[in-house]
PDB file of C-alpha atoms and ligand atoms in Angstrom:
ATOM      1  CA  MET A   1       0.596  -0.314  -0.311  1.00 35.00           C
ATOM      2  CA  ALA A   2       1.510   3.292  -1.099  1.00 37.00           C
ATOM      3  CA  ARG A   3       2.684   5.623   2.301  1.00 38.00           C
ATOM      4  CA  ALA A   4      -0.297   8.590   2.947  1.00 40.00           C
ATOM      5  CA  THR A   5       1.878  10.279   5.303  1.00 43.00           C
ATOM      6  CA  ARG A   6       3.906  12.542   3.061  1.00 45.00           C
ATOM      7  CA  PHE A   7       6.481  14.837   5.383  1.00 47.00           C
ATOM      8  CA  VAL A   8       7.106  18.438   4.059  1.00 51.00           C
ATOM      9  CA  ILE A   9       9.754  19.772   6.356  1.00 54.00           C
ATOM     10  CA  TYR A  10      11.046  23.113   5.240  1.00 53.00           C
ATOM     11  CA  VAL A  11      13.923  25.038   7.005  1.00 57.00           C
ATOM     12  CA  LEU A  12      15.028  28.147   7.886  1.00 55.00           C
ATOM     13  CA  ALA A  13      18.695  29.159   6.689  1.00 49.00           C
ATOM     14  CA  VAL A  14      19.762  30.963   9.197  1.00 45.00           C
ATOM     15  CA  VAL A  15      22.505  32.431   9.026  1.00 41.00           C
ATOM     16  CA  VAL A  16      23.312  35.161  12.416  1.00 38.00           C
ATOM     17  CA  PRO A  17      24.323  37.521  10.648  1.00 37.00           C
ATOM     18  CA  ILE A  18      26.768  39.188  12.459  1.00 35.00           C
ATOM     19  CA  ALA A  19      24.309  41.813  13.580  1.00 34.00           C
ATOM     20  CA  ILE A  20      22.616  39.328  14.918  1.00 34.00           C
ATOM     21  CA  ALA A  21      24.631  38.527  16.711  1.00 34.00           C
ATOM     22  CA  LEU A  22      26.543  41.521  18.220  1.00 36.00           C
ATOM     23  CA  ALA A  23      22.586  42.636  19.114  1.00 37.00           C
ATOM     24  CA  VAL A  24      22.004  39.328  21.068  1.00 39.00           C
ATOM     25  CA  VAL A  25      25.547  38.844  22.681  1.00 38.00           C
ATOM     26  CA  GLY A  26      25.137  40.134  25.475  1.00 37.00           C
ATOM     27  CA  THR A  27      22.476  37.431  26.724  1.00 40.00           C
ATOM     28  CA  THR A  28      24.138  35.135  23.868  1.00 44.00           C
ATOM     29  CA  PRO A  29      27.406  35.044  23.914  1.00 42.00           C
ATOM     30  CA  SER A  30      27.269  31.570  22.641  1.00 47.00           C
ATOM     31  CA  LEU A  31      26.116  32.837  19.513  1.00 44.00           C
ATOM     32  CA  LEU A  32      28.665  34.851  18.189  1.00 41.00           C
ATOM     33  CA  GLU A  33      31.084  31.916  18.614  1.00 52.00           C
ATOM     34  CA  LYS A  34      29.125  30.333  16.900  1.00 51.00           C
ATOM     35  CA  VAL A  35      29.660  31.786  14.099  1.00 47.00           C
ATOM     36  CA  PRO A  36      31.668  30.101  11.307  1.00 50.00           C
ATOM     37  CA  ALA A  37      34.489  32.764  10.801  1.00 51.00           C
ATOM     38  CA  GLU A  38      34.595  32.538   7.247  1.00 47.00           C
ATOM     39  CA  HIS A  39      31.447  34.632   7.949  1.00 45.00           C
ATOM     40  CA  ARG A  40      32.359  36.968  11.112  1.00 40.00           C
ATOM     41  CA  ASP A  41      34.050  39.728   8.079  1.00 38.00           C
ATOM     42  CA  THR A  42      29.970  39.775   6.720  1.00 36.00           C
ATOM     43  CA  VAL A  43      25.801  41.152   8.076  1.00 28.00           C
ATOM     44  CA  ALA A  44      25.021  39.465   4.126  1.00 29.00           C
ATOM     45  CA  ALA A  45      22.851  36.051   5.082  1.00 29.00           C
ATOM     46  CA  ILE A  46      24.281  33.138   2.805  1.00 27.00           C
ATOM     47  CA  GLY A  47      22.550  29.924   2.937  1.00 27.00           C
ATOM     48  CA  GLU A  48      20.343  27.668   0.811  1.00 27.00           C
ATOM     49  CA  GLY A  49      16.892  29.351   1.925  1.00 27.00           C
ATOM     50  CA  ALA A  50      14.630  26.900   1.566  1.00 28.00           C
ATOM     51  CA  VAL A  51      14.219  23.199   1.187  1.00 29.00           C
ATOM     52  CA  ARG A  52      11.400  22.063   0.452  1.00 29.00           C
ATOM     53  CA  ILE A  53      11.611  18.148   1.029  1.00 30.00           C
ATOM     54  CA  SER A  54       9.281  15.728  -0.354  1.00 29.00           C
ATOM     55  CA  GLY A  55       7.974  12.053   0.744  1.00 30.00           C
ATOM     56  CA  GLY A  56       7.473   9.713   2.745  1.00 30.00           C
ATOM     57  CA  ASN A  57      10.520   8.474   2.831  1.00 30.00           C
ATOM     58  CA  GLY A  58      10.524   8.358   6.664  1.00 30.00           C
ATOM     59  CA  GLY A  59      14.281   9.123   6.475  1.00 30.00           C
ATOM     60  CA  ILE A  60      14.599  11.940   8.139  1.00 33.00           C
ATOM     61  CA  PHE A  61      11.301  11.747  10.654  1.00 32.00           C
ATOM     62  CA  ARG A  62      10.327   7.983  11.287  1.00 30.00           C
ATOM     63  CA  SER A  63       7.067   7.535  10.919  1.00 31.00           C
ATOM     64  CA  GLN A  64       4.017   5.842  12.583  1.00 33.00           C
ATOM     65  CA  GLU A  65       1.478   3.590  10.645  1.00 32.00           C
ATOM     66  CA  ALA A  66      -1.910   5.494  11.636  1.00 34.00           C
ATOM     67  CA  ASN A  67      -4.374   4.070  14.271  1.00 34.00           C
ATOM     68  CA  ALA A  68      -7.382   4.859  13.144  1.00 35.00           C
ATOM     69  CA  ALA A  69      -8.604   3.859   9.162  1.00 35.00           C
ATOM     70  CA  ASP A  70     -11.050   6.977   7.287  1.00 40.00           C
ATOM     71  CA  THR A  71     -13.367   4.283   5.847  1.00 43.00           C
ATOM     72  CA  THR A  72     -13.804   6.424   2.112  1.00 50.00           C
ATOM     73  CA  ILE A  73      -9.789   7.513   1.818  1.00 53.00           C
ATOM     74  CA  PRO A  74      -7.979   3.357   3.147  1.00 54.00           C
ATOM     75  CA  GLY A  75      -4.826   3.856   5.573  1.00 59.00           C
ATOM     76  CA  ALA A  76      -5.611   7.612   5.873  1.00 56.00           C
ATOM     77  CA  PRO A  77      -6.585   8.633  10.398  1.00 58.00           C
ATOM     78  CA  ARG A  78      -9.451  10.445  11.560  1.00 57.00           C
ATOM     79  CA  PRO A  79      -9.627  12.773  13.947  1.00 54.00           C
ATOM     80  CA  LEU A  80     -10.028  11.747  17.457  1.00 47.00           C
ATOM     81  CA  HIS A  81     -13.342  12.243  17.652  1.00 47.00           C
ATOM     82  CA  GLY A  82     -15.901  15.071  15.934  1.00 51.00           C
ATOM     83  CA  GLU A  83     -16.012  17.419  13.080  1.00 68.00           C
ATOM     84  CA  TRP A  84     -13.514  17.741  10.642  1.00 83.00           C
ATOM     85  CA  SER A  85     -13.737  18.795   6.794  1.00 91.00           C
ATOM     86  CA  PRO A  86     -11.100  19.681   3.839  1.00 94.00           C
ATOM     87  CA  ARG A  87     -10.982  23.144   3.430  1.00 96.00           C
ATOM     88  CA  ARG A  88     -10.626  24.556   0.283  1.00 95.00           C
ATOM     89  CA  LEU A  89      -7.948  27.755  -0.546  1.00 94.00           C
ATOM     90  CA  GLU A  90     -10.345  29.141  -2.959  1.00 94.00           C
ATOM     91  CA  ASP A  91     -12.738  29.685  -0.090  1.00 95.00           C
ATOM     92  CA  TYR A  92     -10.322  31.186   2.292  1.00 96.00           C
ATOM     93  CA  PRO A  93      -8.999  34.447  -0.077  1.00 96.00           C
ATOM     94  CA  PRO A  94      -6.710  37.220   0.804  1.00 96.00           C
ATOM     95  CA  PRO A  95      -7.946  40.398   2.461  1.00 95.00           C
ATOM     96  CA  ALA A  96      -6.863  43.344   0.175  1.00 95.00           C
ATOM     97  CA  GLY A  97      -3.462  44.448   0.319  1.00 95.00           C
ATOM     98  CA  LEU A  98      -2.353  40.711   0.606  1.00 97.00           C
ATOM     99  CA  VAL A  99      -0.822  38.174  -1.825  1.00 97.00           C
ATOM    100  CA  ALA A 100      -0.988  34.685  -1.712  1.00 96.00           C
ATOM    101  CA  GLY A 101       2.825  33.297  -2.003  1.00 96.00           C
ATOM    102  CA  VAL A 102       4.152  37.142  -1.487  1.00 97.00           C
ATOM    103  CA  ASP A 103       2.434  37.828   2.608  1.00 97.00           C
ATOM    104  CA  TYR A 104       2.660  33.951   3.352  1.00 98.00           C
ATOM    105  CA  SER A 105       2.297  30.628   1.930  1.00 97.00           C
ATOM    106  CA  LEU A 106      -0.304  27.678   2.542  1.00 97.00           C
ATOM    107  CA  GLU A 107       0.436  23.756   2.462  1.00 96.00           C
ATOM    108  CA  VAL A 108      -1.957  22.559   0.275  1.00 96.00           C
ATOM    109  CA  SER A 109      -1.869  18.334   0.319  1.00 94.00           C
ATOM    110  CA  GLU A 110      -1.318  16.665  -3.342  1.00 92.00           C
ATOM    111  CA  ASP A 111      -4.829  16.613  -3.780  1.00 93.00           C
ATOM    112  CA  GLY A 112      -5.581  20.182  -4.025  1.00 94.00           C
ATOM    113  CA  TYR A 113      -6.829  21.260   0.574  1.00 96.00           C
ATOM    114  CA  VAL A 114      -5.514  23.027   2.650  1.00 97.00           C
ATOM    115  CA  ALA A 115      -2.499  21.112   5.464  1.00 97.00           C
ATOM    116  CA  HIS A 116      -5.129  22.324   8.957  1.00 97.00           C
ATOM    117  CA  TRP A 117      -4.665  20.526  12.373  1.00 97.00           C
ATOM    118  CA  PRO A 118      -8.889  19.512  13.211  1.00 95.00           C
ATOM    119  CA  CYS A 119      -9.816  22.011  16.066  1.00 93.00           C
ATOM    120  CA  ASP A 120     -11.665  19.163  17.933  1.00 89.00           C
ATOM    121  CA  HIS A 121      -9.074  18.263  20.226  1.00 90.00           C
ATOM    122  CA  GLU A 122      -6.535  18.845  22.142  1.00 95.00           C
ATOM    123  CA  ILE A 123      -2.907  19.432  20.749  1.00 97.00           C
ATOM    124  CA  PRO A 124      -0.337  18.699  22.738  1.00 98.00           C
ATOM    125  CA  VAL A 125       3.217  19.937  21.869  1.00 98.00           C
ATOM    126  CA  ARG A 126       6.582  18.424  24.312  1.00 98.00           C
ATOM    127  CA  SER A 127       9.122  19.144  24.353  1.00 98.00           C
ATOM    128  CA  PHE A 128      12.613  17.087  24.127  1.00 98.00           C
ATOM    129  CA  ASP A 129      16.117  17.424  25.380  1.00 97.00           C
ATOM    130  CA  ALA A 130      15.411  21.022  26.061  1.00 97.00           C
ATOM    131  CA  PRO A 131      18.767  23.017  26.803  1.00 96.00           C
ATOM    132  CA  PRO A 132      18.560  24.816  30.340  1.00 92.00           C
ATOM    133  CA  GLY A 133      16.598  28.677  30.069  1.00 92.00           C
ATOM    134  CA  SER A 134      14.747  27.297  26.702  1.00 96.00           C
ATOM    135  CA  GLU A 135      11.028  26.423  27.854  1.00 96.00           C
ATOM    136  CA  ALA A 136       9.923  30.177  28.657  1.00 97.00           C
ATOM    137  CA  ASP A 137      11.075  30.740  25.016  1.00 97.00           C
ATOM    138  CA  LEU A 138       9.144  27.590  22.931  1.00 98.00           C
ATOM    139  CA  ALA A 139       6.135  28.259  26.138  1.00 98.00           C
ATOM    140  CA  TRP A 140       5.528  31.214  24.134  1.00 98.00           C
ATOM    141  CA  ALA A 141       5.587  30.542  20.842  1.00 98.00           C
ATOM    142  CA  VAL A 142       3.324  27.348  21.997  1.00 98.00           C
ATOM    143  CA  GLU A 143       1.012  30.163  23.581  1.00 98.00           C
ATOM    144  CA  THR A 144       1.039  32.581  20.555  1.00 98.00           C
ATOM    145  CA  LEU A 145       0.893  30.268  17.908  1.00 98.00           C
ATOM    146  CA  ALA A 146      -2.384  29.221  20.088  1.00 97.00           C
ATOM    147  CA  PHE A 147      -4.093  32.628  20.662  1.00 97.00           C
ATOM    148  CA  ALA A 148      -2.928  34.118  16.974  1.00 97.00           C
ATOM    149  CA  SER A 149      -5.348  30.941  15.491  1.00 97.00           C
ATOM    150  CA  GLY A 150      -7.547  29.187  17.992  1.00 96.00           C
ATOM    151  CA  LEU A 151      -5.704  25.841  17.088  1.00 97.00           C
ATOM    152  CA  PRO A 152      -6.117  24.827  21.094  1.00 96.00           C
ATOM    153  CA  LEU A 153      -2.619  23.689  21.039  1.00 98.00           C
ATOM    154  CA  ARG A 154      -1.595  23.056  25.133  1.00 98.00           C
ATOM    155  CA  TYR A 155       2.299  22.881  26.161  1.00 98.00           C
ATOM    156  CA  LEU A 156       2.942  20.438  27.933  1.00 97.00           C
ATOM    157  CA  GLY A 157       6.776  20.541  28.513  1.00 97.00           C
ATOM    158  CA  PRO A 158       9.004  17.706  28.063  1.00 97.00           C
ATOM    159  CA  GLY A 159       8.227  14.579  27.200  1.00 97.00           C
ATOM    160  CA  THR A 160       8.804  10.910  27.224  1.00 96.00           C
ATOM    161  CA  GLU A 161      10.464   8.269  24.745  1.00 93.00           C
ATOM    162  CA  SER A 162       7.164   7.123  24.798  1.00 94.00           C
ATOM    163  CA  ASP A 163       5.971  10.658  23.648  1.00 94.00           C
ATOM    164  CA  ARG A 164       8.669  11.191  20.799  1.00 92.00           C
ATOM    165  CA  GLU A 165       6.280  11.570  17.451  1.00 87.00           C
ATOM    166  CA  ALA A 166       2.814  10.864  19.135  1.00 92.00           C
ATOM    167  CA  GLU A 167       0.417  10.722  17.282  1.00 93.00           C
ATOM    168  CA  GLY A 168      -2.070  13.745  17.282  1.00 95.00           C
ATOM    169  CA  ALA A 169       0.712  15.369  18.827  1.00 97.00           C
ATOM    170  CA  LEU A 170       4.037  18.161  18.026  1.00 98.00           C
ATOM    171  CA  SER A 171       7.273  16.979  19.111  1.00 97.00           C
ATOM    172  CA  VAL A 172       9.768  19.815  19.615  1.00 98.00           C
ATOM    173  CA  THR A 173      12.561  17.665  19.640  1.00 97.00           C
ATOM    174  CA  TYR A 174      16.479  19.762  19.885  1.00 98.00           C
ATOM    175  CA  GLY A 175      19.336  18.085  18.234  1.00 97.00           C
ATOM    176  CA  ASP A 176      20.739  17.264  15.309  1.00 95.00           C
ATOM    177  CA  HIS A 177      19.169  16.717  12.041  1.00 94.00           C
ATOM    178  CA  PRO A 178      20.718  15.726   8.900  1.00 92.00           C
ATOM    179  CA  GLU A 179      19.328  18.822   7.263  1.00 91.00           C
ATOM    180  CA  PHE A 180      22.267  21.086  10.332  1.00 92.00           C
ATOM    181  CA  HIS A 181      25.541  19.471   8.912  1.00 91.00           C
ATOM    182  CA  GLY A 182      27.585  21.542   7.060  1.00 88.00           C
ATOM    183  CA  THR A 183      25.595  24.140   6.052  1.00 87.00           C
ATOM    184  CA  ASP A 184      24.011  27.367   8.453  1.00 86.00           C
ATOM    185  CA  VAL A 185      20.179  25.363   8.793  1.00 91.00           C
ATOM    186  CA  ALA A 186      18.938  26.371  12.234  1.00 94.00           C
ATOM    187  CA  GLY A 187      15.646  25.164  11.916  1.00 95.00           C
ATOM    188  CA  VAL A 188      13.545  21.997  11.100  1.00 96.00           C
ATOM    189  CA  GLY A 189       9.832  21.773  10.524  1.00 96.00           C
ATOM    190  CA  GLY A 190       7.048  20.632   9.144  1.00 96.00           C
ATOM    191  CA  PRO A 191       3.455  18.985   9.001  1.00 96.00           C
ATOM    192  CA  THR A 192       2.379  15.503   8.139  1.00 95.00           C
ATOM    193  CA  VAL A 193      -0.493  15.532   5.618  1.00 94.00           C
ATOM    194  CA  TRP A 194      -2.529  13.008   4.777  1.00 93.00           C
ATOM    195  CA  PRO A 195      -5.251  13.265   1.964  1.00 93.00           C
ATOM    196  CA  ARG A 196      -7.617  16.315   2.214  1.00 94.00           C
ATOM    197  CA  GLY A 197      -5.807  18.511   3.915  1.00 96.00           C
ATOM    198  CA  LEU A 198      -5.985  16.198   7.421  1.00 95.00           C
ATOM    199  CA  ILE A 199      -2.338  17.026   9.916  1.00 95.00           C
ATOM    200  CA  MET A 200      -2.644  14.430  12.848  1.00 92.00           C
ATOM    201  CA  ARG A 201       1.575  14.625  13.409  1.00 96.00           C
ATOM    202  CA  GLY A 202       4.536  17.893  13.209  1.00 97.00           C
ATOM    203  CA  SER A 203       7.511  18.309  14.234  1.00 96.00           C
ATOM    204  CA  VAL A 204      10.405  20.700  14.593  1.00 97.00           C
ATOM    205  CA  THR A 205      13.715  19.999  15.044  1.00 97.00           C
ATOM    206  CA  LEU A 206      16.110  23.587  16.598  1.00 97.00           C
ATOM    207  CA  ARG A 207      19.906  23.544  16.895  1.00 96.00           C
ATOM    208  CA  PRO A 208      20.180  23.687  20.198  1.00 95.00           C
ATOM    209  CA  ASP A 209      23.770  25.417  18.906  1.00 93.00           C
ATOM    210  CA  GLN A 210      20.814  28.621  17.931  1.00 94.00           C
ATOM    211  CA  ILE A 211      19.120  28.829  21.653  1.00 95.00           C
ATOM    212  CA  GLY A 212      19.494  31.289  23.626  1.00 93.00           C
ATOM    213  CA  PRO A 213      20.538  30.522  27.494  1.00 92.00           C
ATOM    214  CA  VAL A 214      18.267  33.580  28.670  1.00 94.00           C
ATOM    215  CA  PRO A 215      14.663  33.304  28.319  1.00 94.00           C
ATOM    216  CA  GLY A 216      12.813  36.986  25.572  1.00 95.00           C
ATOM    217  CA  ASP A 217      15.976  36.535  22.989  1.00 94.00           C
ATOM    218  CA  PRO A 218      14.439  37.306  20.174  1.00 95.00           C
ATOM    219  CA  TRP A 219      16.279  35.536  17.699  1.00 95.00           C
ATOM    220  CA  THR A 220      16.133  32.279  20.222  1.00 96.00           C
ATOM    221  CA  ARG A 221      11.001  32.930  19.174  1.00 97.00           C
ATOM    222  CA  SER A 222      11.343  33.988  15.862  1.00 96.00           C
ATOM    223  CA  LEU A 223      13.130  30.664  15.055  1.00 96.00           C
ATOM    224  CA  THR A 224      10.960  28.603  17.711  1.00 97.00           C
ATOM    225  CA  LEU A 225       7.396  30.561  16.151  1.00 98.00           C
ATOM    226  CA  HIS A 226       8.312  29.843  12.549  1.00 97.00           C
ATOM    227  CA  GLU A 227       9.584  26.207  12.851  1.00 97.00           C
ATOM    228  CA  LEU A 228       6.164  25.705  14.616  1.00 98.00           C
ATOM    229  CA  MET A 229       4.258  27.475  12.268  1.00 98.00           C
ATOM    230  CA  HIS A 230       6.291  24.851   9.091  1.00 97.00           C
ATOM    231  CA  ALA A 231       4.305  22.121  12.129  1.00 97.00           C
ATOM    232  CA  VAL A 232      -0.146  24.077  11.116  1.00 98.00           C
ATOM    233  CA  GLY A 233       0.889  24.204   7.919  1.00 97.00           C
ATOM    234  CA  ILE A 234       2.410  27.854   7.115  1.00 97.00           C
ATOM    235  CA  THR A 235       5.374  27.572   4.408  1.00 96.00           C
ATOM    236  CA  HIS A 236       6.677  30.875   3.202  1.00 96.00           C
ATOM    237  CA  ALA A 237       6.396  34.519   3.089  1.00 96.00           C
ATOM    238  CA  VAL A 238       9.001  35.978   0.479  1.00 95.00           C
ATOM    239  CA  PRO A 239      12.763  35.966   2.136  1.00 94.00           C
ATOM    240  CA  TYR A 240      13.575  39.500   4.398  1.00 92.00           C
ATOM    241  CA  GLY A 241       9.184  40.444   4.809  1.00 92.00           C
ATOM    242  CA  PRO A 242       7.703  41.364   8.494  1.00 94.00           C
ATOM    243  CA  GLU A 243       6.957  37.355   8.227  1.00 97.00           C
ATOM    244  CA  VAL A 244       7.609  35.183  11.132  1.00 97.00           C
ATOM    245  CA  MET A 245       7.257  33.360   7.709  1.00 97.00           C
ATOM    246  CA  ALA A 246       9.606  34.949   5.487  1.00 96.00           C
ATOM    247  CA  GLU A 247      11.967  32.604   3.555  1.00 93.00           C
ATOM    248  CA  ARG A 248      14.938  34.847   5.390  1.00 92.00           C
ATOM    249  CA  PRO A 249      15.213  35.995   8.710  1.00 91.00           C
ATOM    250  CA  ALA A 250      15.108  39.059   8.568  1.00 87.00           C
ATOM    251  CA  TYR A 251      16.703  42.250  10.610  1.00 86.00           C
ATOM    252  CA  PRO A 252      15.510  42.575  13.556  1.00 89.00           C
ATOM    253  CA  PRO A 253      14.159  38.927  13.951  1.00 91.00           C
ATOM    254  CA  GLN A 254      10.357  39.023  13.523  1.00 93.00           C
ATOM    255  CA  VAL A 255       8.997  37.363  16.770  1.00 95.00           C
ATOM    256  CA  LEU A 256       6.109  39.844  16.097  1.00 96.00           C
ATOM    257  CA  LEU A 257       3.543  37.705  13.949  1.00 97.00           C
ATOM    258  CA  GLY A 258       3.016  40.079  10.381  1.00 97.00           C
ATOM    259  CA  TYR A 259      -0.248  40.730   9.011  1.00 97.00           C
ATOM    260  CA  GLY A 260       0.569  37.874   6.348  1.00 98.00           C
ATOM    261  CA  ASP A 261       0.829  35.082   9.957  1.00 98.00           C
ATOM    262  CA  ARG A 262      -2.074  36.632  10.687  1.00 97.00           C
ATOM    263  CA  PHE A 263      -3.816  35.637   7.909  1.00 97.00           C
ATOM    264  CA  ALA A 264      -2.016  32.304   7.819  1.00 98.00           C
ATOM    265  CA  LEU A 265      -3.380  31.265  10.737  1.00 98.00           C
ATOM    266  CA  HIS A 266      -7.154  32.568  10.690  1.00 97.00           C
ATOM    267  CA  VAL A 267      -7.334  29.744   7.453  1.00 97.00           C
ATOM    268  CA  VAL A 268      -5.356  27.570   9.185  1.00 97.00           C
ATOM    269  CA  GLY A 269      -6.690  27.749  13.147  1.00 96.00           C
ATOM    270  CA  CYS A 270     -10.143  27.291  14.394  1.00 95.00           C
ATOM    271  CA  PRO A 271     -12.933  29.659  14.653  1.00 84.00           C
ATOM    272  CA  GLY A 272     -13.210  31.190  18.829  1.00 74.00           C
ATOM    273  CA  PRO A 273     -15.653  30.720  21.074  1.00 66.00           C
ATOM    274  CA  PRO A 274     -18.850  32.746  20.198  1.00 59.00           C
ATOM    275  CA  THR A 275     -19.057  35.938  21.405  1.00 57.00           C
ATOM    276  CA  GLY A 276     -21.931  37.693  22.710  1.00 54.00           C
TER     277      GLY A 276
HETATM  278 ZN1   ZN B 301      11.340  27.470   7.157  1.00 77.19          ZN
END
């Protein structure tokens, strides 16, 4: 049976420009040390930009077979309970002033639907091998994302081995990744997208040496939020744009959601509680 899982991992190519390293050197002295010697005399961002990896070979994030079968799509999982419905991109025209593919981009499943998580059950977010001082910024990023999107994300703190890459959850690992070797990539993140755009798992891997030891570091926050946004189905806005999802980071790093970010979160998000 063909695997329905599709891993899409986007890479934030960073490059810790020296200006950023200098700006944060007071709180993260380790950053400047990490800037390779040949980069220390340049402020230009270099790197390969976004690398898109498609295909379900499971080589990067281990795949797990779905627990439940959808009756219409053999092998596909279904939300744990309650309602879930596919969304079409054409049903979400951007508001005036925003341009799709420029200010925001959305993950679309191979069969043409907007990738998004179910809204009707909690999405646990757990950390793995988190370095000291990182927890507050991860909690901040999860809260920011939940507040702006309405997604029922909930930061649960460090996970156990059995929670790693769990179905229905978003796993944030601090550690090594093949994409980090010989590159300036600072983190990767992405959802597992099933037919009709159903997301039932998200994975983020952050390079520990890109995480400041003191909470509140703008680069740490921007990177963490960026990769989490990949995991909820948002892809890149144009490089250096005023969006957290810019393909290459602006300077200073964006820690506030841009208009494009906000609209993308609306499309993949969940309606808020009824008002009035
Ligand atoms: Zn990215």
